[in-house]
PDB file of C-alpha atoms in Angstrom:
ATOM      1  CA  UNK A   1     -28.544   9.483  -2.731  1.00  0.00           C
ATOM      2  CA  UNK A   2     -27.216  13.352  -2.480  1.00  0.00           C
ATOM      3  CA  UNK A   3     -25.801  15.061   0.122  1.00  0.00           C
ATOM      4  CA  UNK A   4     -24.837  18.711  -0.322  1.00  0.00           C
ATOM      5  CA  UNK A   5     -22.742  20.756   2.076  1.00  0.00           C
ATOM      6  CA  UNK A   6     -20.901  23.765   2.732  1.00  0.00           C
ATOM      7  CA  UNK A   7     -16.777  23.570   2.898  1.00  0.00           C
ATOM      8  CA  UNK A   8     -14.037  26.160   2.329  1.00  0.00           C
ATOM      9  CA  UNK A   9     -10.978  25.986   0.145  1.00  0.00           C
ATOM     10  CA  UNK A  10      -6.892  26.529   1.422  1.00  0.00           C
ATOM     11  CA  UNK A  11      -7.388  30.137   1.198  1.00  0.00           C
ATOM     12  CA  UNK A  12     -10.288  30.312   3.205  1.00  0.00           C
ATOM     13  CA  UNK A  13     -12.856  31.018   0.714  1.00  0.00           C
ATOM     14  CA  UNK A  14     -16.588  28.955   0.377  1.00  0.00           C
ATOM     15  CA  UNK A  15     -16.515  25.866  -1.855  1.00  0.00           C
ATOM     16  CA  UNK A  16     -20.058  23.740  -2.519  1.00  0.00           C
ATOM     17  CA  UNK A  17     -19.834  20.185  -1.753  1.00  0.00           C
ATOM     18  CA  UNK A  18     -22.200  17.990  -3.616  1.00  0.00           C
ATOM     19  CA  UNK A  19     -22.033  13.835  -3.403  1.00  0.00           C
ATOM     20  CA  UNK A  20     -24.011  11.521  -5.329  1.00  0.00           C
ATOM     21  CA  UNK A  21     -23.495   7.841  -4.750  1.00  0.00           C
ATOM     22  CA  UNK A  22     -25.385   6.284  -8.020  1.00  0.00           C
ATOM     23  CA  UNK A  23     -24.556   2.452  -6.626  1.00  0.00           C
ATOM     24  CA  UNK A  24     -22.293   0.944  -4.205  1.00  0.00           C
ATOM     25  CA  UNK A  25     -19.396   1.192  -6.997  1.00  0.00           C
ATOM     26  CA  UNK A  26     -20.209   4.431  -8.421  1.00  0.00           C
ATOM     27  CA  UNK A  27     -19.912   7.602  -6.607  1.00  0.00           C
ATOM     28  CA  UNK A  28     -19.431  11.607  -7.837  1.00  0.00           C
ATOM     29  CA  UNK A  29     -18.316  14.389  -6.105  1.00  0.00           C
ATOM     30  CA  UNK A  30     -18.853  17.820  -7.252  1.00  0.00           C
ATOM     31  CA  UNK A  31     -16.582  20.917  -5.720  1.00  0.00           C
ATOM     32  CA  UNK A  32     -18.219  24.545  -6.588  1.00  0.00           C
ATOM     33  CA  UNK A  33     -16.558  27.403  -7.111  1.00  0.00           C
ATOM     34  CA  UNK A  34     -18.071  30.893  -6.126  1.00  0.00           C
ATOM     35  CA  UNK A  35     -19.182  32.729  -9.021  1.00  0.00           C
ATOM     36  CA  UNK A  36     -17.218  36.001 -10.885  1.00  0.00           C
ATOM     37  CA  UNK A  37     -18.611  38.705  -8.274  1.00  0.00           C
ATOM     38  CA  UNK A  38     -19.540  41.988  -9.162  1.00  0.00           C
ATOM     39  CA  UNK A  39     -17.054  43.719  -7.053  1.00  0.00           C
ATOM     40  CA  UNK A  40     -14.327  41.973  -8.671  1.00  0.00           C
ATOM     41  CA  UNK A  41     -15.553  42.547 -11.964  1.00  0.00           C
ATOM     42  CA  UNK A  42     -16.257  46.475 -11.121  1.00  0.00           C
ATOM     43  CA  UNK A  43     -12.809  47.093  -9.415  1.00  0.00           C
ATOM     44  CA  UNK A  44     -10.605  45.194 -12.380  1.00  0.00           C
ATOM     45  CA  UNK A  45     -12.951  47.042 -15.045  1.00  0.00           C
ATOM     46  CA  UNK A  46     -11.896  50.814 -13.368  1.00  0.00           C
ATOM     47  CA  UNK A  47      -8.388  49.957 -12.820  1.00  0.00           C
ATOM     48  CA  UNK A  48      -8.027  49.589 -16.588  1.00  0.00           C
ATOM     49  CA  UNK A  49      -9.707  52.624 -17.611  1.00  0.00           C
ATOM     50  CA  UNK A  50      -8.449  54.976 -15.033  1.00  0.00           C
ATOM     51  CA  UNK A  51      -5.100  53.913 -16.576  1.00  0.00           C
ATOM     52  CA  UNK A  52      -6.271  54.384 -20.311  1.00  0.00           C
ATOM     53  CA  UNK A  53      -7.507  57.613 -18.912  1.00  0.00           C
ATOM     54  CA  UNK A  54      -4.599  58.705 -17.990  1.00  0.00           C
ATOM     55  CA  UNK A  55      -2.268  57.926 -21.091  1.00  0.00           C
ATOM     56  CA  UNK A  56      -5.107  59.505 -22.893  1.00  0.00           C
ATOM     57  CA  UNK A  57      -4.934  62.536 -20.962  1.00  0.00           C
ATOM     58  CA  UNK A  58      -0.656  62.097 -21.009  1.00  0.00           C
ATOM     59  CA  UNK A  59      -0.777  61.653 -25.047  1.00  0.00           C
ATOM     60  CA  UNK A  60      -4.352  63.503 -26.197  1.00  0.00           C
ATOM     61  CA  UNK A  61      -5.444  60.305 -28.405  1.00  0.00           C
ATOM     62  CA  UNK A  62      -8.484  58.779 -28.081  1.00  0.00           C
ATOM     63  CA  UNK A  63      -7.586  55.567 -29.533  1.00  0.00           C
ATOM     64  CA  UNK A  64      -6.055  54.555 -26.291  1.00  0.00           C
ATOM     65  CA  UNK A  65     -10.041  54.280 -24.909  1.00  0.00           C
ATOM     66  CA  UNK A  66     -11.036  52.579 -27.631  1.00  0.00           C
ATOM     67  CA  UNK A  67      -8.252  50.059 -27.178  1.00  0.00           C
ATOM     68  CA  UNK A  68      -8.663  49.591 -23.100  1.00  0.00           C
ATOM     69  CA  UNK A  69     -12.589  49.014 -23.988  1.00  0.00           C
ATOM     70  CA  UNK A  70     -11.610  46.309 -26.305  1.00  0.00           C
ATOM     71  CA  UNK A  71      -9.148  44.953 -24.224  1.00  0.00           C
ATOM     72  CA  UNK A  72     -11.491  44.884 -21.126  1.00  0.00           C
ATOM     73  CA  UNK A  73     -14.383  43.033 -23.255  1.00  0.00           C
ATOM     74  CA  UNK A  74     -11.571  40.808 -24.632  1.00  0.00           C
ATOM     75  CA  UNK A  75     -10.166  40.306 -21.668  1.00  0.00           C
ATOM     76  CA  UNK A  76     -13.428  39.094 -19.876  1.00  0.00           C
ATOM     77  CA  UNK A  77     -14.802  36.970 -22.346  1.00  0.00           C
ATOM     78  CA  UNK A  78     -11.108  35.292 -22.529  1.00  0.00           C
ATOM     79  CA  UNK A  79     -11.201  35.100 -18.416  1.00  0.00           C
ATOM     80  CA  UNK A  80     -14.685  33.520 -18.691  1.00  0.00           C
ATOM     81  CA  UNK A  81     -13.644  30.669 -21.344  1.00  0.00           C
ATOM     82  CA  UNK A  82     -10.326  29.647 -20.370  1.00  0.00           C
ATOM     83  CA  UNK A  83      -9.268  30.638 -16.648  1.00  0.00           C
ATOM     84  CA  UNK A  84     -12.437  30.771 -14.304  1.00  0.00           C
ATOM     85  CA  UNK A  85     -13.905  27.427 -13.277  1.00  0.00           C
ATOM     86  CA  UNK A  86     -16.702  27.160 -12.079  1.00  0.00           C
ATOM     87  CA  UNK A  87     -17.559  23.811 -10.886  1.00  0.00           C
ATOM     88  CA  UNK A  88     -15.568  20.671 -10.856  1.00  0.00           C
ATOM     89  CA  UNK A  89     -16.776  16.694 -10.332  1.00  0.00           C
ATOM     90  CA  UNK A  90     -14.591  13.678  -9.338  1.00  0.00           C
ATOM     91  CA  UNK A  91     -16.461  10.192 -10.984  1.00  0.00           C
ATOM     92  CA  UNK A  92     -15.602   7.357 -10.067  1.00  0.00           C
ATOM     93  CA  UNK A  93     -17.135   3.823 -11.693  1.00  0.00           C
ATOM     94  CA  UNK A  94     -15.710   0.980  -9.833  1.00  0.00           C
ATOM     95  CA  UNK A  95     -15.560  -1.105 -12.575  1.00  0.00           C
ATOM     96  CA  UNK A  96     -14.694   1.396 -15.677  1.00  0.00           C
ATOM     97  CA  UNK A  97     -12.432   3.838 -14.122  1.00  0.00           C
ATOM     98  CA  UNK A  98     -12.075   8.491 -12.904  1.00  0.00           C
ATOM     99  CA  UNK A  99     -13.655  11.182 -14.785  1.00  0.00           C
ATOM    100  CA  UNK A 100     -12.689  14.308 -13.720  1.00  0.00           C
ATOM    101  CA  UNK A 101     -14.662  17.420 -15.418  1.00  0.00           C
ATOM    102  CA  UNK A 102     -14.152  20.490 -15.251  1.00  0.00           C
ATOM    103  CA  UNK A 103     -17.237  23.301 -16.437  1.00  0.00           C
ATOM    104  CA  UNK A 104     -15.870  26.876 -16.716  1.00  0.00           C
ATOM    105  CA  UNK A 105     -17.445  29.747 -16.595  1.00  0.00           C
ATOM    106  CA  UNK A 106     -18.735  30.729 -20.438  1.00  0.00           C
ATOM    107  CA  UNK A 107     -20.084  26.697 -20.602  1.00  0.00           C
ATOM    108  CA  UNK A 108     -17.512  24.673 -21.497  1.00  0.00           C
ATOM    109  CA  UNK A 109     -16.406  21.768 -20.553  1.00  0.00           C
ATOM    110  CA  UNK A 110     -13.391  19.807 -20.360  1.00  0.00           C
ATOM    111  CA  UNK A 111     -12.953  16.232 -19.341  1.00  0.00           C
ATOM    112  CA  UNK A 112     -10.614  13.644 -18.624  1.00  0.00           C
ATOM    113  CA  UNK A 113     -10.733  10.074 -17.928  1.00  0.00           C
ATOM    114  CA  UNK A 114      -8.319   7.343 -16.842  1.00  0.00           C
ATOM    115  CA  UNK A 115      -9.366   3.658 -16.864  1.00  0.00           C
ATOM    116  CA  UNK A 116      -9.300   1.598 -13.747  1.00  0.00           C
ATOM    117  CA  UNK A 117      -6.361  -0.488 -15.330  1.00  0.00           C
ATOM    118  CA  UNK A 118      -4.079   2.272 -15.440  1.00  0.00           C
ATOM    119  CA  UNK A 119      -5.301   3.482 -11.687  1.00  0.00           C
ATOM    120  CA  UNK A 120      -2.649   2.316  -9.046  1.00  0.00           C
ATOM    121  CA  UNK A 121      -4.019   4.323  -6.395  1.00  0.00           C
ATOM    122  CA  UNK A 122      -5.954   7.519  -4.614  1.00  0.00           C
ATOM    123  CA  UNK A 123      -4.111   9.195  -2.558  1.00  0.00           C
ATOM    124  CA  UNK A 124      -3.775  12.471  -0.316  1.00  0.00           C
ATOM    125  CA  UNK A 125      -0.366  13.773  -0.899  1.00  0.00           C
ATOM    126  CA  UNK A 126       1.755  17.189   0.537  1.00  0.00           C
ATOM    127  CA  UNK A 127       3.427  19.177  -1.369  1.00  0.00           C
ATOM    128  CA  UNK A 128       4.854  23.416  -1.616  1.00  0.00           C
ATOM    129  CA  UNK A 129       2.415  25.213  -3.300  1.00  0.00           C
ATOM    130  CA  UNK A 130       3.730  29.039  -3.323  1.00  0.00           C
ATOM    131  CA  UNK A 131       4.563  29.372   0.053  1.00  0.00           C
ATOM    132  CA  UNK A 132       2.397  27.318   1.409  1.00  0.00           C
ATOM    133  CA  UNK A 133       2.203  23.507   2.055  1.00  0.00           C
ATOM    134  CA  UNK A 134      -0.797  21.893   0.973  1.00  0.00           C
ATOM    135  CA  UNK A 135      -2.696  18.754   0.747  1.00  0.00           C
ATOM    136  CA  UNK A 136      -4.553  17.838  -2.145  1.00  0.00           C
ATOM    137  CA  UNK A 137      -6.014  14.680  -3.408  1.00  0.00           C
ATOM    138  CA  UNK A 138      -3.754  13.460  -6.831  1.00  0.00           C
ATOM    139  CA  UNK A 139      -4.215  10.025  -8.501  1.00  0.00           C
ATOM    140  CA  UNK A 140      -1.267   7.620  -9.294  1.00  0.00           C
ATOM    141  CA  UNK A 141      -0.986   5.948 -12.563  1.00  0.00           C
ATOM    142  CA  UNK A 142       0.761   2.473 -12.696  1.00  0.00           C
ATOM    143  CA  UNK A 143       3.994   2.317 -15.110  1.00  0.00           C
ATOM    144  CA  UNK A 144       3.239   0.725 -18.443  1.00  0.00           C
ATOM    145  CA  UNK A 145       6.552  -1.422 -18.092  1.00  0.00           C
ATOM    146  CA  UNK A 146       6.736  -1.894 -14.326  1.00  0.00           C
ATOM    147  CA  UNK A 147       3.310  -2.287 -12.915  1.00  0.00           C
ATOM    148  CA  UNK A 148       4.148  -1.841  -9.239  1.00  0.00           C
ATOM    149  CA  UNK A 149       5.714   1.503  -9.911  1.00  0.00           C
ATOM    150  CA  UNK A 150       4.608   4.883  -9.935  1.00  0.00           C
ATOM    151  CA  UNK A 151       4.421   6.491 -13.355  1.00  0.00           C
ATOM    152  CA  UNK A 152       3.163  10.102 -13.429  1.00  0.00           C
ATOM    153  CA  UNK A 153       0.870  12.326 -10.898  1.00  0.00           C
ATOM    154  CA  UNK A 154      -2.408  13.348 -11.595  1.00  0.00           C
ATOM    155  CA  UNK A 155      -4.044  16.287  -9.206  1.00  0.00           C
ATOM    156  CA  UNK A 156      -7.926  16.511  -9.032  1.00  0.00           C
ATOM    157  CA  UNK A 157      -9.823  19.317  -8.096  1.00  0.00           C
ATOM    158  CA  UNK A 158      -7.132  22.183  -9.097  1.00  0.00           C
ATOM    159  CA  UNK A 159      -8.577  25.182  -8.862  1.00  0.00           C
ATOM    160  CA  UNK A 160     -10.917  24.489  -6.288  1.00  0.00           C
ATOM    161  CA  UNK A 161      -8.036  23.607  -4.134  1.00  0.00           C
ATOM    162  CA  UNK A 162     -10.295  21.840  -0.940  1.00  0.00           C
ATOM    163  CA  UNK A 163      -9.067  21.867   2.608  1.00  0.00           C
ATOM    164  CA  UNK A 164      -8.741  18.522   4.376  1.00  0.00           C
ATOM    165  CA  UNK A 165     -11.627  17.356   5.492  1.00  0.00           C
ATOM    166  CA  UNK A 166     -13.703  17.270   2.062  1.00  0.00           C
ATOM    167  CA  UNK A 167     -10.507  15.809   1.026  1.00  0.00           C
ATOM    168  CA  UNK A 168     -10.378  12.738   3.649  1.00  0.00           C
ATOM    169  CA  UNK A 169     -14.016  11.876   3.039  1.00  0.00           C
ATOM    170  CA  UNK A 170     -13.248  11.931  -1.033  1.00  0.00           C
ATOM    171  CA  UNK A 171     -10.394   9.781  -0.192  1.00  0.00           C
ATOM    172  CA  UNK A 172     -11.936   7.214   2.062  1.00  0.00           C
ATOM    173  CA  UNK A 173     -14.957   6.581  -0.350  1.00  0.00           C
ATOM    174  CA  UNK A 174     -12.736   6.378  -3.566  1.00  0.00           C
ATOM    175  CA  UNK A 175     -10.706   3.491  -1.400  1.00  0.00           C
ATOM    176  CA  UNK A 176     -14.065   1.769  -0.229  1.00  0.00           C
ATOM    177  CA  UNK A 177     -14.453   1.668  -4.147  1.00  0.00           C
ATOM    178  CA  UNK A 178     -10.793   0.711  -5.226  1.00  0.00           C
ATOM    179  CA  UNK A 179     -10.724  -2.000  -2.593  1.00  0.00           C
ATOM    180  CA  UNK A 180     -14.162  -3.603  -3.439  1.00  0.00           C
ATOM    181  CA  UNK A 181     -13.001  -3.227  -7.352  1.00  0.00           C
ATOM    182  CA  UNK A 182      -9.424  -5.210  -6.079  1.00  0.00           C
ATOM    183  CA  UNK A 183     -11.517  -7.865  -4.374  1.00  0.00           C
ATOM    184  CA  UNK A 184     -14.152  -8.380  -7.167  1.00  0.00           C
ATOM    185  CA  UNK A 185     -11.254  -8.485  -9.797  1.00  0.00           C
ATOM    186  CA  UNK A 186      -8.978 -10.843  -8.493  1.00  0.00           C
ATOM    187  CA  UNK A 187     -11.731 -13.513  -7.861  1.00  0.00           C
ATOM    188  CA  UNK A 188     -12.866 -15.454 -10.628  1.00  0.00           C
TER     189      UNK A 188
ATOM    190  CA  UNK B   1      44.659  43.591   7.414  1.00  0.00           C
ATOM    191  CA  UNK B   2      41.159  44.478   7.416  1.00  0.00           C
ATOM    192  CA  UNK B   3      41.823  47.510   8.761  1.00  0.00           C
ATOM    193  CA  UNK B   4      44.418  48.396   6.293  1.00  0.00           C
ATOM    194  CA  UNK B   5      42.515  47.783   3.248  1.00  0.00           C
ATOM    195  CA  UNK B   6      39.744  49.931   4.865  1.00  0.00           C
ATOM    196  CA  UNK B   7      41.983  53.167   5.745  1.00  0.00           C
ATOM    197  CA  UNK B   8      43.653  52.698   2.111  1.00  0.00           C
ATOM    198  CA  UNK B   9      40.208  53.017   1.092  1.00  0.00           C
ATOM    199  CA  UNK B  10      39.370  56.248   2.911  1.00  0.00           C
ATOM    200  CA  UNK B  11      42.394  57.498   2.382  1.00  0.00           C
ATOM    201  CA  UNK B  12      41.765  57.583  -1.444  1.00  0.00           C
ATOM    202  CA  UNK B  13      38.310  58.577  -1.575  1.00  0.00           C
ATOM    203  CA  UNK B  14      38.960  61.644   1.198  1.00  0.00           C
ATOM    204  CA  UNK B  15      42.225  62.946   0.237  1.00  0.00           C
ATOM    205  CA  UNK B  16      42.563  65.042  -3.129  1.00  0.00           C
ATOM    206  CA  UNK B  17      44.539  64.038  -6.676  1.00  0.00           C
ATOM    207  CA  UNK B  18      46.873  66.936  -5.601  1.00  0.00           C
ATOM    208  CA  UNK B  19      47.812  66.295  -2.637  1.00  0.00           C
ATOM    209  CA  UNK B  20      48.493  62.211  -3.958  1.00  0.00           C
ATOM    210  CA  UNK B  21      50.543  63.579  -6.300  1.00  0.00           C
ATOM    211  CA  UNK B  22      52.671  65.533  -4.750  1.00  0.00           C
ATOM    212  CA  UNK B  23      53.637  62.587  -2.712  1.00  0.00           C
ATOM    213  CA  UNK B  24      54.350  60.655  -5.364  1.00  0.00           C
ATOM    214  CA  UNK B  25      51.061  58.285  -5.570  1.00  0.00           C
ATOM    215  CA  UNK B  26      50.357  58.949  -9.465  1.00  0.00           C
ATOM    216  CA  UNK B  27      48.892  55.803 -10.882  1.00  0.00           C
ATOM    217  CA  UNK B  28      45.742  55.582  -8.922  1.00  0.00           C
ATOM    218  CA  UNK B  29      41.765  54.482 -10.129  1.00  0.00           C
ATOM    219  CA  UNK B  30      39.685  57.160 -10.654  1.00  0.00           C
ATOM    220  CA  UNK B  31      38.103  58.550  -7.674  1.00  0.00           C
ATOM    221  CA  UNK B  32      34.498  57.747  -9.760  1.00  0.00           C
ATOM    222  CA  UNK B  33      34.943  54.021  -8.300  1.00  0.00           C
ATOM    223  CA  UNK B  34      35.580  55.085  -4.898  1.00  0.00           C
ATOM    224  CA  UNK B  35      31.467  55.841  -5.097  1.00  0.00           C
ATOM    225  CA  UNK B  36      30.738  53.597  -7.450  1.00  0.00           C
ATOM    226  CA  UNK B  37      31.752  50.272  -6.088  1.00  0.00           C
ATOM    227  CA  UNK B  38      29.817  50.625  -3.121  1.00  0.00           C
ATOM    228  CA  UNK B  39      26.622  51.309  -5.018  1.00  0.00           C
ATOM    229  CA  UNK B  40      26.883  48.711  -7.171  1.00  0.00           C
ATOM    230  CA  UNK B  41      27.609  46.074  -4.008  1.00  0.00           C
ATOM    231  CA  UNK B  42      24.668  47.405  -2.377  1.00  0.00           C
ATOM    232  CA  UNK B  43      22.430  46.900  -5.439  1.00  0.00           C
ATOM    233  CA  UNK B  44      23.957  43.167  -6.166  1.00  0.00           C
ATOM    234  CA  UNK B  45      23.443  42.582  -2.496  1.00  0.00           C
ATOM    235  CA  UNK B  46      19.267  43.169  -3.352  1.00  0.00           C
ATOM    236  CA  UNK B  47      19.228  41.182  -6.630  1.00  0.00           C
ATOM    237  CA  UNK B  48      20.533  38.453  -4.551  1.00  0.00           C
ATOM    238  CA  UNK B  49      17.856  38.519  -2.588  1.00  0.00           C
ATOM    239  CA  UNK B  50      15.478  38.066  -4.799  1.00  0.00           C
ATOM    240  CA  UNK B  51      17.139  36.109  -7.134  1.00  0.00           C
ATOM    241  CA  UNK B  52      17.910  33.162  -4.252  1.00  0.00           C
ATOM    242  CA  UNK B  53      14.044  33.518  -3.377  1.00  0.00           C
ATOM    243  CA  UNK B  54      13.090  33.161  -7.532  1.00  0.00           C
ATOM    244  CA  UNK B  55      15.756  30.259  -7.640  1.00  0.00           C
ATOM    245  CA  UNK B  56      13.985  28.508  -4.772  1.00  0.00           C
ATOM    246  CA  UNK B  57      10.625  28.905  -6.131  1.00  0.00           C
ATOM    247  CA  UNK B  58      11.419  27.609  -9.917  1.00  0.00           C
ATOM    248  CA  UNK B  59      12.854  24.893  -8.347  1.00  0.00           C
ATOM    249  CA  UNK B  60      10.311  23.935  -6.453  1.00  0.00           C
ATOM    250  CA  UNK B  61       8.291  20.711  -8.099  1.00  0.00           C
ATOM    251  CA  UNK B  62       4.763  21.205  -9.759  1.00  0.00           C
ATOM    252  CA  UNK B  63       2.052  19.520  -7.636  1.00  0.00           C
ATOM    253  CA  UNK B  64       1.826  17.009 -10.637  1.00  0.00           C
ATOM    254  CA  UNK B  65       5.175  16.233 -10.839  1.00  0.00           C
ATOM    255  CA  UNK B  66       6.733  12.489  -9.808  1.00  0.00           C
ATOM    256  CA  UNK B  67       8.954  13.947  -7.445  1.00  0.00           C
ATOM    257  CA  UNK B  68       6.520  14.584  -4.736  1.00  0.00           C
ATOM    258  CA  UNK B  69       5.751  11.292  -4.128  1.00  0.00           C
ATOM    259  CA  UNK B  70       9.211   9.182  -4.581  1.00  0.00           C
ATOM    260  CA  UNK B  71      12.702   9.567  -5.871  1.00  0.00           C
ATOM    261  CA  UNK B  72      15.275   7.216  -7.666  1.00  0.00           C
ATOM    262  CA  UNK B  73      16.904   6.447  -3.832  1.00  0.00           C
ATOM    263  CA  UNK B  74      13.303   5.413  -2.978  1.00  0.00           C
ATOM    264  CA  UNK B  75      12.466   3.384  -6.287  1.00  0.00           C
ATOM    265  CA  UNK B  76      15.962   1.167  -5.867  1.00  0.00           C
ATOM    266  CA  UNK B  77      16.096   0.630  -2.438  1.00  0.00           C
ATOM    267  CA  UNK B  78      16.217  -3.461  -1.466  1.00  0.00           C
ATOM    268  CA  UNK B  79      13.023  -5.360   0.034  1.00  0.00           C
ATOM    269  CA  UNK B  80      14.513  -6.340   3.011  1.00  0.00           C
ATOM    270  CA  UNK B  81      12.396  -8.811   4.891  1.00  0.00           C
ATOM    271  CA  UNK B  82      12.661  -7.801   8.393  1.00  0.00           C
ATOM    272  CA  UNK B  83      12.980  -9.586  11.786  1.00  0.00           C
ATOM    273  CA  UNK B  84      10.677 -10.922  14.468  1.00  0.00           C
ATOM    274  CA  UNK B  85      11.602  -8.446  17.616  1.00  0.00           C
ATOM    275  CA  UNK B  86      13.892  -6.200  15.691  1.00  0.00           C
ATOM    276  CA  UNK B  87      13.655  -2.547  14.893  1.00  0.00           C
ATOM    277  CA  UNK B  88      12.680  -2.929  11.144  1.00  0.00           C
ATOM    278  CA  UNK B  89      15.504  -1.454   9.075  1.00  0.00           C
ATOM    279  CA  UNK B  90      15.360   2.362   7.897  1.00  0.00           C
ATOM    280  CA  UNK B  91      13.396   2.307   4.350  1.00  0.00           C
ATOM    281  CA  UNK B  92      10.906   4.860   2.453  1.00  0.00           C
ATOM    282  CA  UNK B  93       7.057   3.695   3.381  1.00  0.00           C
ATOM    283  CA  UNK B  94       4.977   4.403  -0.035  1.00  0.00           C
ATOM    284  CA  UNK B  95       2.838   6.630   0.170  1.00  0.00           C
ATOM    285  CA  UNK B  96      -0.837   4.471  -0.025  1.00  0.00           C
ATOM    286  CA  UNK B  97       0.581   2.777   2.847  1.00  0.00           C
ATOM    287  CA  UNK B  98       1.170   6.276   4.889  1.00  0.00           C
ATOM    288  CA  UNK B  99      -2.342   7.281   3.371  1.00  0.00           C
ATOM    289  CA  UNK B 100      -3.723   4.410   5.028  1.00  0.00           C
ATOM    290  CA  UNK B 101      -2.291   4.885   8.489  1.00  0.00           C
ATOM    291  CA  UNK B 102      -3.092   8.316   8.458  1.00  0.00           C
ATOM    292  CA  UNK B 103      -6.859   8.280   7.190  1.00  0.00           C
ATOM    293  CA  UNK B 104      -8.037   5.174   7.315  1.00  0.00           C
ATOM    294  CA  UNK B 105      -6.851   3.313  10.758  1.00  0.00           C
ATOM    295  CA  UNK B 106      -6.662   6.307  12.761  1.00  0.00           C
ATOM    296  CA  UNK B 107     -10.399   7.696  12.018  1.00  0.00           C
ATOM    297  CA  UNK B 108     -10.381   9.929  15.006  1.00  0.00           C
ATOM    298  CA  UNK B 109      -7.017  11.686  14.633  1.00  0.00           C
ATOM    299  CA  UNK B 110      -7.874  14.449  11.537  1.00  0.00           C
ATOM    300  CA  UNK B 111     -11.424  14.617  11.770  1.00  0.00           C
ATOM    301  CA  UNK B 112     -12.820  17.216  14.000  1.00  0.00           C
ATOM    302  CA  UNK B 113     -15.525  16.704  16.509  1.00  0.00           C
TER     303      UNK B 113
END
């Protein structure tokens, strides 16, 4: 079953919503970013030559447009593979445990996954995010030594920074999920 | 005394080395600090404006950091059972239980019609 929909981020830009629920313990959500544009691309591209253009035309060598080519191709290629995301998925298996991926922009892909045992919870927390206060949706690991205390943070869906209401619905399916995985575990 | 210290002060920025001298006032700063000093008040007054807002932002916690969610005075504080009929004592709620309040029990409260 897939649902797609249309919801915006903190900062007021459009984020794609896709959710797949594979079984009644399985479910994936997938936030989209918006794509490089071409305006962005064009305006960042003449800032750095006008600015090699005019040290060249300060210092009268023509290896400063070379360089501020290279850098610009460099620079795009590097913005592409490490810094622009462009779509990130929450999966949750009931039974297994999260995947979170994340597919930037030149194709790769980067994934993490945290097994149900270490999972203590799914929650929506608040915190300062330069000056602003935001709520984003951050998993809690258990403590190795001390299971009923919280161990370490982990954020989901980080650059694509959703507003709350994609963020309740994530939340109240991943709890459906955690509470059915509770019940089925603790009875024989 | 305030407004001592402040007519000393115009008094040796205004009037000349002569005119000191021939009082008798020899062994005075040099009249290079009587501009200076202000300046470089002014300009420690800006730093410190910016440096109190970059203080406040480096110590601000990372959204992945522990400290969002609880704090040593939270993690030790005693399991009191509490009363039939009483206020319940003050304590920190965790934050699944808030989460559940919040988004669970109260469906109608964030979600927009």
């Amino acid at each position: 079953m897939e649902e797609r929909r249309s919801i915006s981020d903190i900062y007021g830009g459009r984020l794609a919503l896709q959710r797949r629920s594979y079984s009644p313990s399985c479910r994936e959500f997938c936030l989209g970013c918006p794509r490089l544009s071409l305006r962005s691309l064009t305006a960042a591209t003449c800032a750095v030559w006008l600015v090699a253009y005019g040290l060249f035309a300060l210092c009268q060598n023509s290896m400063v447009l070379s360089t501020a080519i290279f850098i610009t191709l460099l620079g795009l290629l590097g913005y592409l593979h490490f810094v622009k995301i462009d779509q990130e998925t929450l999966l949750i298996i009931g039974s297994l445990g999260i995947q979170m991926t994340s597919s930037y922009a030149s194709g790769k892909e980067s994934t993490t996954f945290i097994e149900m045992g270490k999972v203590k919870d799914v929650v929506i927390n608040e915190a300062i995010y330069m000056q602003k206060v935001i709520y984003y949706l951050c998993i809690l690991l258990k403590d190795p030594v001390e299971p009923q205390r919280v161990s370490q943070v982990v954020p989901v869906f980080q650059s694509a920074k959703p507003r709350l209401d994609c963020l309740i619905e994530v939340y109240r399916s991943c709890q459906e999920i955690l509470a059915h995985q509770a019940v089925t575990s603790t009875s024989p | 005394m305030k407004d001592m210290s402040r007519v000393l002060y115009l008094v040796w920025a205004f009037i000349p080395e002569t005119w000191l001298n021939s009082i008798g006032l020899t062994y005075w700063p040099q009249k290079y600090w009587a501009v200076a000093l202000p300046v470089y008040l002014l300009i420690t007054l800006v730093i410190t404006y910016i440096l109190i807002f970059g203080i406040n932002m480096v110590n601000t916690s990372p959204l992945d950091s522990i400290h969002t969610v609880t704090d040593n005075y939270a993690k030790n504080q005693p399991q009191k059972k509490s009363q039939e009929k009483a206020i319940p004592a003050l304590k920190d709620i965790p934050i699944s239980e808030v989460n559940q309040m919040f988004f669970i029990a109260a469906r109608g409260l964030y979600t927009k019609s």
